[in-house]
Amino acid sequence: MSALAIGIVLARVLGPSGRGAASYAWLVLGLAAMYADGPAAAVIAQYANDKIRRADVYRGLLRALPILIVRAAIVFAAVALTLPGQMPLLAVAFALPFAVYGQCVKGFFLAESRIRTANGVDVIPAAGYAVLGSGVVLLGGGVAGALATWVAAYAASALFGALAIGRAPALERATVHREPAALARGQLVFGGKSGLVYAAGYVNLRMGAFVVAAMLGDASLGIYTVVVAVSELLWKISNALAWSAFGRIAGDDDVRELVGRITRAVVLVELALGIAVFAAGPWLIVQVYGSAFAAAALPLRIMVFGVAAYAVEPILGYFILVRCKRPMLVLAIQVGAAALCGGIAFLAIPAYGIAGAAAATAATYVCVVIVKAAVVARMLRLSVADLIVPRTSDALAIASALRQAVRRRLAASAAAA
């Protein structure tokens, strides 16, 4: 919601072009930070799966991170200072170390099922950017001011992660001692391969935006990123469900029932949310962002069910990557999907504009989910239907969980009163 808030301010004050320029930096940093999911997966694999002590894994991470970060930051800064129209990349160069560190440290929190702390790593930059960036933009700071607060918000998130890393007990089963230098090498090798997987997945997620930016310019990119932002609100609940299971997926002996139950629940929740966004989303966009963004209505309705389907991808991809340790398989799937998305978008955009990009994105989302579901179902000795088709029992379990949550909230409110 924080990202949505700053997006609204950028759209209202700076228009589609201003929002598009700020979104460009966000897209590029997103790619770099998504690559950091590879080392984060390596951290989880060493800590939760290989049962290596948290202190050793963390020290290994601190050795590996400079190798990942320094060269990339220099490249972004050099491009920003030498090529016209690329100054937003200077903000990317400054934000990169903080974003990558936070993403990697989050791996420890996910392994320990510290979901609130993991959420904090993500919420702090989003909320800080929303509050500070909105104020700066409203006071006339423009895109440059917004990006400066964006960097500061990522720095605050990294500080939060650094302070939180040792505040909770480590996993009891993580008792194996290893030298940090060896762990750093393992993180760079496995994390490098896995990072390519996540980066390819991100390119697949954002290929439509990259093609829109190249073919249609900042104004169209600004409208298209509204479509992306609104449709991806669907992932807020499903990501929480997925994260709650990551530690168990990596460390439990038998995860057949767990993976199926979580995946089906995500499908059910996303279907309900997708119907709501399809019906009300276009009206809300005009009311919130203004009439300049009315062209987002059709692309949103095209994209929303592809986004809903893709909500199960983090669970499926994580299982293949961390549990089965087959990053190159996931990489092949994501690279193929990104190429397919780019090709369809390139052909469709001249005739259909950003609606063509939305259709390309939605189609490839569905293809990725079908392929990964087939792979995971085979590995778990399940049918694809058992893995992703919701059952009545899933709906009843979700309803029961919601009732219990409401009762706890009412009880807490009554106790506070």
Coordinates of C-alpha atoms in Angstrom, one line a residue:
M1 CA 0.0 0.0 0.0
S2 CA 2.9 2.4 0.7
A3 CA 4.2 1.9 -2.9
L4 CA 0.7 2.6 -4.1
A5 CA 0.6 5.8 -2.1
I6 CA 3.8 7.3 -3.4
G7 CA 2.8 6.2 -6.9
I8 CA -0.4 8.2 -6.5
V9 CA 1.5 11.3 -5.4
L10 CA 3.9 11.0 -8.3
A11 CA 1.1 10.5 -10.8
R12 CA -1.0 13.5 -9.4
V13 CA 1.9 15.9 -9.1
L14 CA 4.3 14.9 -11.9
G15 CA 1.9 13.2 -14.3
P16 CA 2.6 10.0 -16.4
S17 CA 6.0 11.2 -17.6
G18 CA 7.3 12.0 -14.1
R19 CA 5.9 8.8 -12.7
G20 CA 7.5 6.9 -15.6
A21 CA 11.0 8.4 -14.9
A22 CA 10.8 7.4 -11.2
S23 CA 9.5 4.0 -12.1
Y24 CA 12.6 3.5 -14.4
A25 CA 14.9 3.6 -11.4
W26 CA 12.5 1.3 -9.5
L27 CA 12.5 -1.2 -12.3
V28 CA 16.3 -1.3 -12.6
L29 CA 16.9 -1.6 -8.8
G30 CA 14.2 -4.3 -8.7
L31 CA 16.2 -6.4 -11.1
A32 CA 19.4 -6.0 -9.1
A33 CA 17.7 -6.7 -5.8
M34 CA 15.9 -9.7 -7.3
Y35 CA 19.3 -11.1 -8.2
A36 CA 20.1 -10.9 -4.5
D37 CA 17.3 -13.4 -3.9
G38 CA 19.9 -16.0 -5.1
P39 CA 22.3 -15.4 -2.2
A40 CA 19.3 -15.2 0.1
A41 CA 18.3 -18.7 -1.1
A42 CA 21.8 -19.9 -0.5
V43 CA 21.6 -18.5 3.0
I44 CA 18.4 -20.4 3.7
A45 CA 19.8 -23.6 2.1
Q46 CA 23.0 -23.5 4.3
Y47 CA 21.1 -22.5 7.5
A48 CA 17.8 -24.4 7.3
N49 CA 18.7 -27.3 5.0
D50 CA 22.4 -27.9 5.7
K51 CA 21.9 -26.9 9.4
I52 CA 25.0 -24.7 9.6
R53 CA 25.2 -22.2 12.5
R54 CA 23.6 -18.8 11.9
A55 CA 26.8 -16.9 13.0
D56 CA 28.9 -18.8 10.5
V57 CA 26.4 -18.3 7.6
Y58 CA 26.1 -14.6 8.4
R59 CA 29.9 -14.1 8.5
G60 CA 30.1 -15.8 5.1
L61 CA 27.4 -13.5 3.8
L62 CA 29.4 -10.5 4.8
R63 CA 32.4 -11.8 2.9
A64 CA 30.3 -12.5 -0.2
L65 CA 28.3 -9.3 -0.4
P66 CA 31.1 -6.8 -1.4
I67 CA 31.9 -9.1 -4.4
L68 CA 28.3 -8.9 -5.5
I69 CA 27.7 -5.2 -4.9
V70 CA 30.7 -3.0 -5.6
R71 CA 31.1 -3.7 -9.3
A72 CA 27.4 -3.4 -10.0
A73 CA 27.2 -0.1 -8.2
I74 CA 30.2 1.3 -10.2
V75 CA 28.6 0.3 -13.4
F76 CA 25.3 1.9 -12.6
A77 CA 27.0 5.1 -11.5
A78 CA 29.2 5.2 -14.7
V79 CA 26.2 4.8 -17.0
A80 CA 24.3 7.5 -15.1
L81 CA 27.1 10.0 -15.5
T82 CA 28.0 9.3 -19.1
L83 CA 24.8 8.5 -21.0
P84 CA 22.0 11.1 -21.5
G85 CA 18.7 10.5 -19.8
Q86 CA 20.1 7.9 -17.3
M87 CA 20.6 10.0 -14.2
P88 CA 18.0 7.9 -12.3
L89 CA 20.6 5.1 -12.3
L90 CA 22.7 7.2 -9.9
A91 CA 20.1 6.7 -7.3
V92 CA 20.2 3.0 -8.1
A93 CA 23.9 2.9 -7.5
F94 CA 23.5 4.4 -4.0
A95 CA 20.5 2.3 -3.1
L96 CA 21.9 -1.0 -4.3
P97 CA 24.2 -1.9 -1.3
F98 CA 21.3 -1.3 1.1
A99 CA 18.7 -3.2 -1.0
V100 CA 20.9 -6.2 -1.6
Y101 CA 22.0 -6.5 2.1
G102 CA 18.4 -6.3 3.2
Q103 CA 17.3 -8.9 0.7
C104 CA 20.0 -11.3 1.8
V105 CA 19.5 -10.9 5.5
K106 CA 15.8 -11.6 5.0
G107 CA 16.8 -15.2 4.2
F108 CA 17.6 -15.7 7.9
F109 CA 14.2 -14.4 9.0
L110 CA 12.3 -16.6 6.5
A111 CA 14.3 -19.7 7.6
E112 CA 13.3 -18.9 11.2
S113 CA 9.7 -18.1 10.3
R114 CA 10.1 -14.6 11.6
I115 CA 7.6 -13.3 9.1
R116 CA 7.0 -9.9 10.8
T117 CA 10.7 -9.2 10.7
A118 CA 11.0 -10.3 7.1
N119 CA 8.0 -8.0 6.3
G120 CA 9.7 -5.2 8.1
V121 CA 12.7 -5.4 5.7
D122 CA 10.3 -4.8 2.9
V123 CA 7.9 -2.4 4.5
I124 CA 10.5 0.1 5.8
P125 CA 11.7 1.2 2.4
A126 CA 8.2 1.2 0.9
A127 CA 6.7 3.1 3.9
G128 CA 9.7 5.4 4.2
Y129 CA 9.7 6.3 0.6
A130 CA 5.9 6.8 0.7
V131 CA 6.0 9.2 3.6
L132 CA 9.2 11.1 2.9
G133 CA 9.0 10.9 -0.9
S134 CA 5.4 12.2 -0.9
G135 CA 6.4 15.1 1.3
V136 CA 9.4 16.0 -0.9
V137 CA 7.4 15.8 -4.1
L138 CA 4.5 17.8 -2.7
L139 CA 7.0 20.5 -1.7
G140 CA 8.4 20.7 -5.2
G141 CA 11.4 18.3 -5.0
G142 CA 10.4 16.6 -8.2
V143 CA 11.8 13.2 -9.3
A144 CA 15.3 13.9 -7.9
G145 CA 14.0 14.6 -4.4
A146 CA 11.8 11.5 -4.6
L147 CA 14.7 9.3 -5.5
A148 CA 16.9 10.8 -2.7
T149 CA 14.3 9.8 -0.1
W150 CA 14.1 6.4 -1.8
V151 CA 17.8 5.8 -1.2
A152 CA 17.4 6.9 2.4
A153 CA 14.5 4.5 3.0
Y154 CA 16.6 1.5 1.8
A155 CA 19.4 2.6 4.1
A156 CA 16.9 2.5 7.0
S157 CA 15.7 -1.0 6.0
A158 CA 19.3 -2.3 5.9
L159 CA 19.9 -0.9 9.4
F160 CA 16.8 -2.6 10.6
G161 CA 17.9 -5.9 9.2
A162 CA 21.4 -5.6 10.7
L163 CA 19.9 -4.9 14.2
A164 CA 17.4 -7.7 13.9
I165 CA 19.7 -10.5 12.8
G166 CA 20.7 -11.6 16.3
R167 CA 17.7 -10.6 18.3
A168 CA 15.9 -14.0 18.2
P169 CA 17.2 -17.5 19.0
A170 CA 18.8 -19.3 16.1
L171 CA 17.3 -22.6 14.7
E172 CA 18.0 -25.3 17.3
R173 CA 18.9 -27.8 14.5
A174 CA 21.5 -25.4 13.0
T175 CA 24.6 -26.6 14.9
V176 CA 27.1 -27.5 12.2
H177 CA 30.3 -25.4 12.1
R178 CA 31.8 -24.3 8.8
E179 CA 34.4 -21.7 7.9
P180 CA 32.9 -18.4 6.7
A181 CA 35.2 -18.3 3.7
A182 CA 34.0 -21.6 2.5
L183 CA 30.4 -20.6 3.1
A184 CA 31.0 -17.3 1.2
R185 CA 32.2 -19.3 -1.8
G186 CA 29.2 -21.6 -1.6
Q187 CA 26.9 -18.5 -1.5
L188 CA 28.5 -17.0 -4.5
V189 CA 28.3 -20.2 -6.5
F190 CA 24.9 -21.4 -5.6
G191 CA 23.6 -17.9 -5.0
G192 CA 25.0 -16.8 -8.3
K193 CA 23.2 -19.5 -10.2
S194 CA 20.0 -18.9 -8.2
G195 CA 20.4 -15.1 -8.6
L196 CA 20.3 -15.6 -12.4
V197 CA 17.1 -17.6 -11.8
Y198 CA 15.5 -14.8 -9.8
A199 CA 16.8 -12.1 -12.2
A200 CA 15.3 -14.0 -15.1
G201 CA 12.0 -14.3 -13.2
Y202 CA 12.1 -10.6 -12.6
V203 CA 12.8 -9.8 -16.2
N204 CA 9.8 -12.1 -17.0
L205 CA 7.7 -10.1 -14.5
R206 CA 8.8 -6.7 -15.9
M207 CA 9.5 -7.6 -19.6
G208 CA 6.3 -5.8 -20.6
A209 CA 7.4 -2.6 -18.8
F210 CA 10.9 -2.7 -20.4
V211 CA 9.4 -3.1 -23.8
V212 CA 6.9 -0.3 -23.2
A213 CA 9.7 2.0 -22.0
A214 CA 11.7 1.3 -25.1
M215 CA 8.9 1.5 -27.6
L216 CA 6.4 4.0 -26.1
G217 CA 8.3 6.3 -23.7
D218 CA 7.9 7.6 -20.2
A219 CA 4.2 8.6 -20.4
S220 CA 3.1 5.2 -21.5
L221 CA 5.4 3.6 -19.0
G222 CA 3.8 5.7 -16.3
I223 CA 0.4 4.4 -17.2
Y224 CA 1.6 0.8 -17.5
T225 CA 3.3 0.8 -14.1
V226 CA -0.1 1.8 -12.6
V227 CA -1.5 -1.3 -14.2
V228 CA 1.3 -3.4 -12.7
A229 CA 1.0 -1.7 -9.2
V230 CA -2.7 -2.2 -8.9
S231 CA -2.8 -5.8 -10.2
E232 CA 0.2 -6.8 -8.0
L233 CA -1.7 -5.8 -4.9
L234 CA -3.2 -9.2 -5.2
W235 CA 0.2 -10.7 -4.1
K236 CA 0.2 -9.0 -0.7
I237 CA -1.8 -11.8 1.0
S238 CA -0.4 -14.7 -1.0
N239 CA 3.2 -13.6 -0.4
A240 CA 2.5 -13.8 3.4
L241 CA 1.1 -17.3 3.0
A242 CA 4.1 -18.4 1.0
W243 CA 6.7 -16.8 3.3
S244 CA 5.1 -18.5 6.3
A245 CA 6.0 -21.9 4.8
F246 CA 9.5 -21.3 3.4
G247 CA 11.4 -22.4 6.5
R248 CA 9.4 -25.7 6.6
I249 CA 9.7 -26.3 2.9
A250 CA 13.4 -26.1 3.2
G251 CA 13.8 -28.1 6.4
D252 CA 10.9 -30.6 6.9
D253 CA 11.3 -34.2 5.9
D254 CA 8.0 -34.6 4.2
V255 CA 6.4 -31.5 2.6
R256 CA 3.9 -33.1 0.1
E257 CA 0.8 -32.1 2.1
L258 CA 2.2 -28.7 3.1
V259 CA 3.1 -27.6 -0.4
G260 CA -0.2 -28.7 -1.8
R261 CA -2.2 -27.1 1.0
I262 CA -0.5 -23.7 0.7
T263 CA -0.6 -23.7 -3.1
R264 CA -4.3 -24.4 -3.3
A265 CA -5.0 -21.8 -0.6
V266 CA -3.1 -19.2 -2.6
V267 CA -5.1 -20.1 -5.8
L268 CA -8.4 -19.7 -4.0
V269 CA -7.5 -16.4 -2.4
E270 CA -6.1 -15.0 -5.6
L271 CA -9.2 -16.0 -7.6
A272 CA -11.5 -14.1 -5.3
L273 CA -9.3 -11.0 -5.3
G274 CA -8.9 -11.1 -9.0
I275 CA -12.6 -11.0 -9.6
A276 CA -12.8 -8.0 -7.3
V277 CA -10.0 -6.1 -9.1
F278 CA -11.4 -7.0 -12.5
A279 CA -14.8 -5.4 -11.5
A280 CA -13.7 -2.4 -9.5
G281 CA -10.1 -1.7 -10.6
P282 CA -10.7 0.5 -13.6
W283 CA -13.0 2.8 -11.7
L284 CA -10.6 3.0 -8.8
I285 CA -7.7 3.9 -11.0
V286 CA -9.5 7.0 -12.4
Q287 CA -10.7 8.0 -8.9
V288 CA -7.3 7.7 -7.3
Y289 CA -4.8 8.5 -10.1
G290 CA -6.9 10.9 -12.2
S291 CA -8.4 10.8 -15.7
A292 CA -4.9 10.9 -17.3
F293 CA -4.6 7.3 -16.3
A294 CA -8.0 6.1 -17.7
A295 CA -6.2 4.2 -20.4
A296 CA -5.0 1.7 -17.7
A297 CA -8.5 0.1 -17.5
L298 CA -8.3 -2.4 -20.3
P299 CA -4.7 -3.5 -19.7
L300 CA -5.6 -4.0 -16.0
R301 CA -8.5 -6.3 -16.8
I302 CA -6.3 -8.3 -19.2
M303 CA -3.4 -8.6 -16.8
V304 CA -5.2 -9.3 -13.5
F305 CA -5.9 -13.0 -13.9
G306 CA -2.4 -13.7 -15.1
V307 CA -1.1 -12.0 -12.0
A308 CA -3.5 -14.0 -9.9
A309 CA -2.2 -17.2 -11.4
Y310 CA 1.4 -16.2 -10.9
A311 CA 0.9 -15.8 -7.2
V312 CA 1.8 -19.5 -6.7
E313 CA 5.1 -19.2 -8.5
P314 CA 7.1 -18.2 -5.4
I315 CA 6.1 -21.5 -3.7
L316 CA 6.7 -23.6 -6.8
G317 CA 10.0 -21.9 -7.8
Y318 CA 11.3 -22.0 -4.2
F319 CA 10.6 -25.7 -3.9
I320 CA 12.5 -26.4 -7.1
L321 CA 15.3 -24.0 -6.3
V322 CA 16.0 -24.7 -2.5
R323 CA 14.5 -28.0 -1.8
C324 CA 15.6 -29.8 -5.0
K325 CA 18.6 -27.5 -5.6
R326 CA 17.9 -27.3 -9.4
P327 CA 18.5 -23.6 -10.2
M328 CA 19.3 -24.2 -13.8
L329 CA 15.9 -25.8 -14.4
V330 CA 14.2 -22.7 -13.0
L331 CA 16.5 -20.5 -15.0
A332 CA 15.6 -22.3 -18.3
I333 CA 11.9 -21.8 -17.6
Q334 CA 12.2 -18.1 -16.7
V335 CA 14.5 -17.3 -19.6
G336 CA 12.2 -19.0 -22.0
A337 CA 9.2 -17.2 -20.5
A338 CA 11.0 -13.8 -20.7
A339 CA 11.9 -14.3 -24.3
L340 CA 8.3 -15.3 -25.1
C341 CA 6.9 -12.3 -23.3
G342 CA 9.3 -9.9 -25.0
G343 CA 8.5 -11.3 -28.4
I344 CA 4.7 -11.2 -27.9
A345 CA 4.9 -7.6 -26.5
F346 CA 7.2 -6.5 -29.4
L347 CA 4.6 -7.7 -31.9
A348 CA 1.5 -6.6 -30.0
I349 CA 2.4 -3.2 -28.8
P350 CA 2.4 -1.4 -32.2
A351 CA -1.2 -2.5 -32.8
Y352 CA -2.6 -2.6 -29.2
G353 CA -0.4 -0.3 -27.2
I354 CA 0.0 -1.1 -23.5
A355 CA -2.9 -3.6 -23.7
G356 CA -0.7 -5.7 -25.9
A357 CA 2.1 -5.6 -23.3
A358 CA -0.4 -6.6 -20.6
A359 CA -1.6 -9.6 -22.7
A360 CA 1.9 -10.7 -23.3
T361 CA 2.7 -10.6 -19.6
A362 CA -0.5 -12.4 -18.5
A363 CA 0.0 -15.2 -21.1
T364 CA 3.6 -15.9 -20.0
Y365 CA 2.7 -15.8 -16.3
V366 CA 0.2 -18.6 -16.9
C367 CA 2.7 -20.6 -18.9
V368 CA 5.3 -20.4 -16.2
V369 CA 2.9 -21.6 -13.5
I370 CA 1.7 -24.5 -15.6
V371 CA 5.3 -25.7 -16.3
K372 CA 6.5 -25.3 -12.8
A373 CA 3.4 -26.9 -11.3
A374 CA 4.0 -29.9 -13.6
V375 CA 7.6 -30.2 -12.4
V376 CA 6.7 -29.8 -8.7
A377 CA 3.8 -32.3 -9.0
R378 CA 6.1 -34.9 -10.5
M379 CA 8.7 -34.4 -7.8
L380 CA 6.1 -34.7 -5.0
R381 CA 4.3 -37.6 -6.8
L382 CA 1.1 -35.6 -7.0
S383 CA -1.2 -34.8 -9.9
V384 CA -1.2 -31.1 -11.0
A385 CA -4.8 -30.9 -10.0
D386 CA -4.0 -32.1 -6.4
L387 CA -1.3 -29.4 -6.3
I388 CA -3.2 -26.3 -7.6
V389 CA -7.0 -27.0 -7.9
P390 CA -8.7 -25.7 -4.7
R391 CA -10.9 -28.1 -2.7
T392 CA -13.9 -27.4 -0.5
S393 CA -11.7 -28.3 2.5
D394 CA -9.4 -25.5 1.5
A395 CA -12.2 -22.9 1.5
L396 CA -13.4 -24.1 4.9
A397 CA -9.8 -23.9 6.3
I398 CA -9.4 -20.4 5.1
A399 CA -12.8 -19.4 6.5
S400 CA -11.9 -21.0 9.9
A401 CA -8.6 -19.1 9.9
L402 CA -10.3 -15.8 9.2
R403 CA -12.9 -16.4 12.0
Q404 CA -10.1 -17.2 14.5
A405 CA -8.2 -14.1 13.4
V406 CA -11.3 -11.9 13.9
R407 CA -11.9 -13.5 17.3
R408 CA -8.4 -12.8 18.4
R409 CA -8.6 -9.2 17.2
L410 CA -11.9 -8.7 19.1
A411 CA -10.5 -10.3 22.2
A412 CA -7.4 -8.1 22.0
S413 CA -9.5 -5.0 21.5
A414 CA -11.7 -5.9 24.5
A415 CA -8.7 -6.6 26.7
A416 CA -7.1 -3.2 25.7
A417 CA -10.4 -1.4 26.5

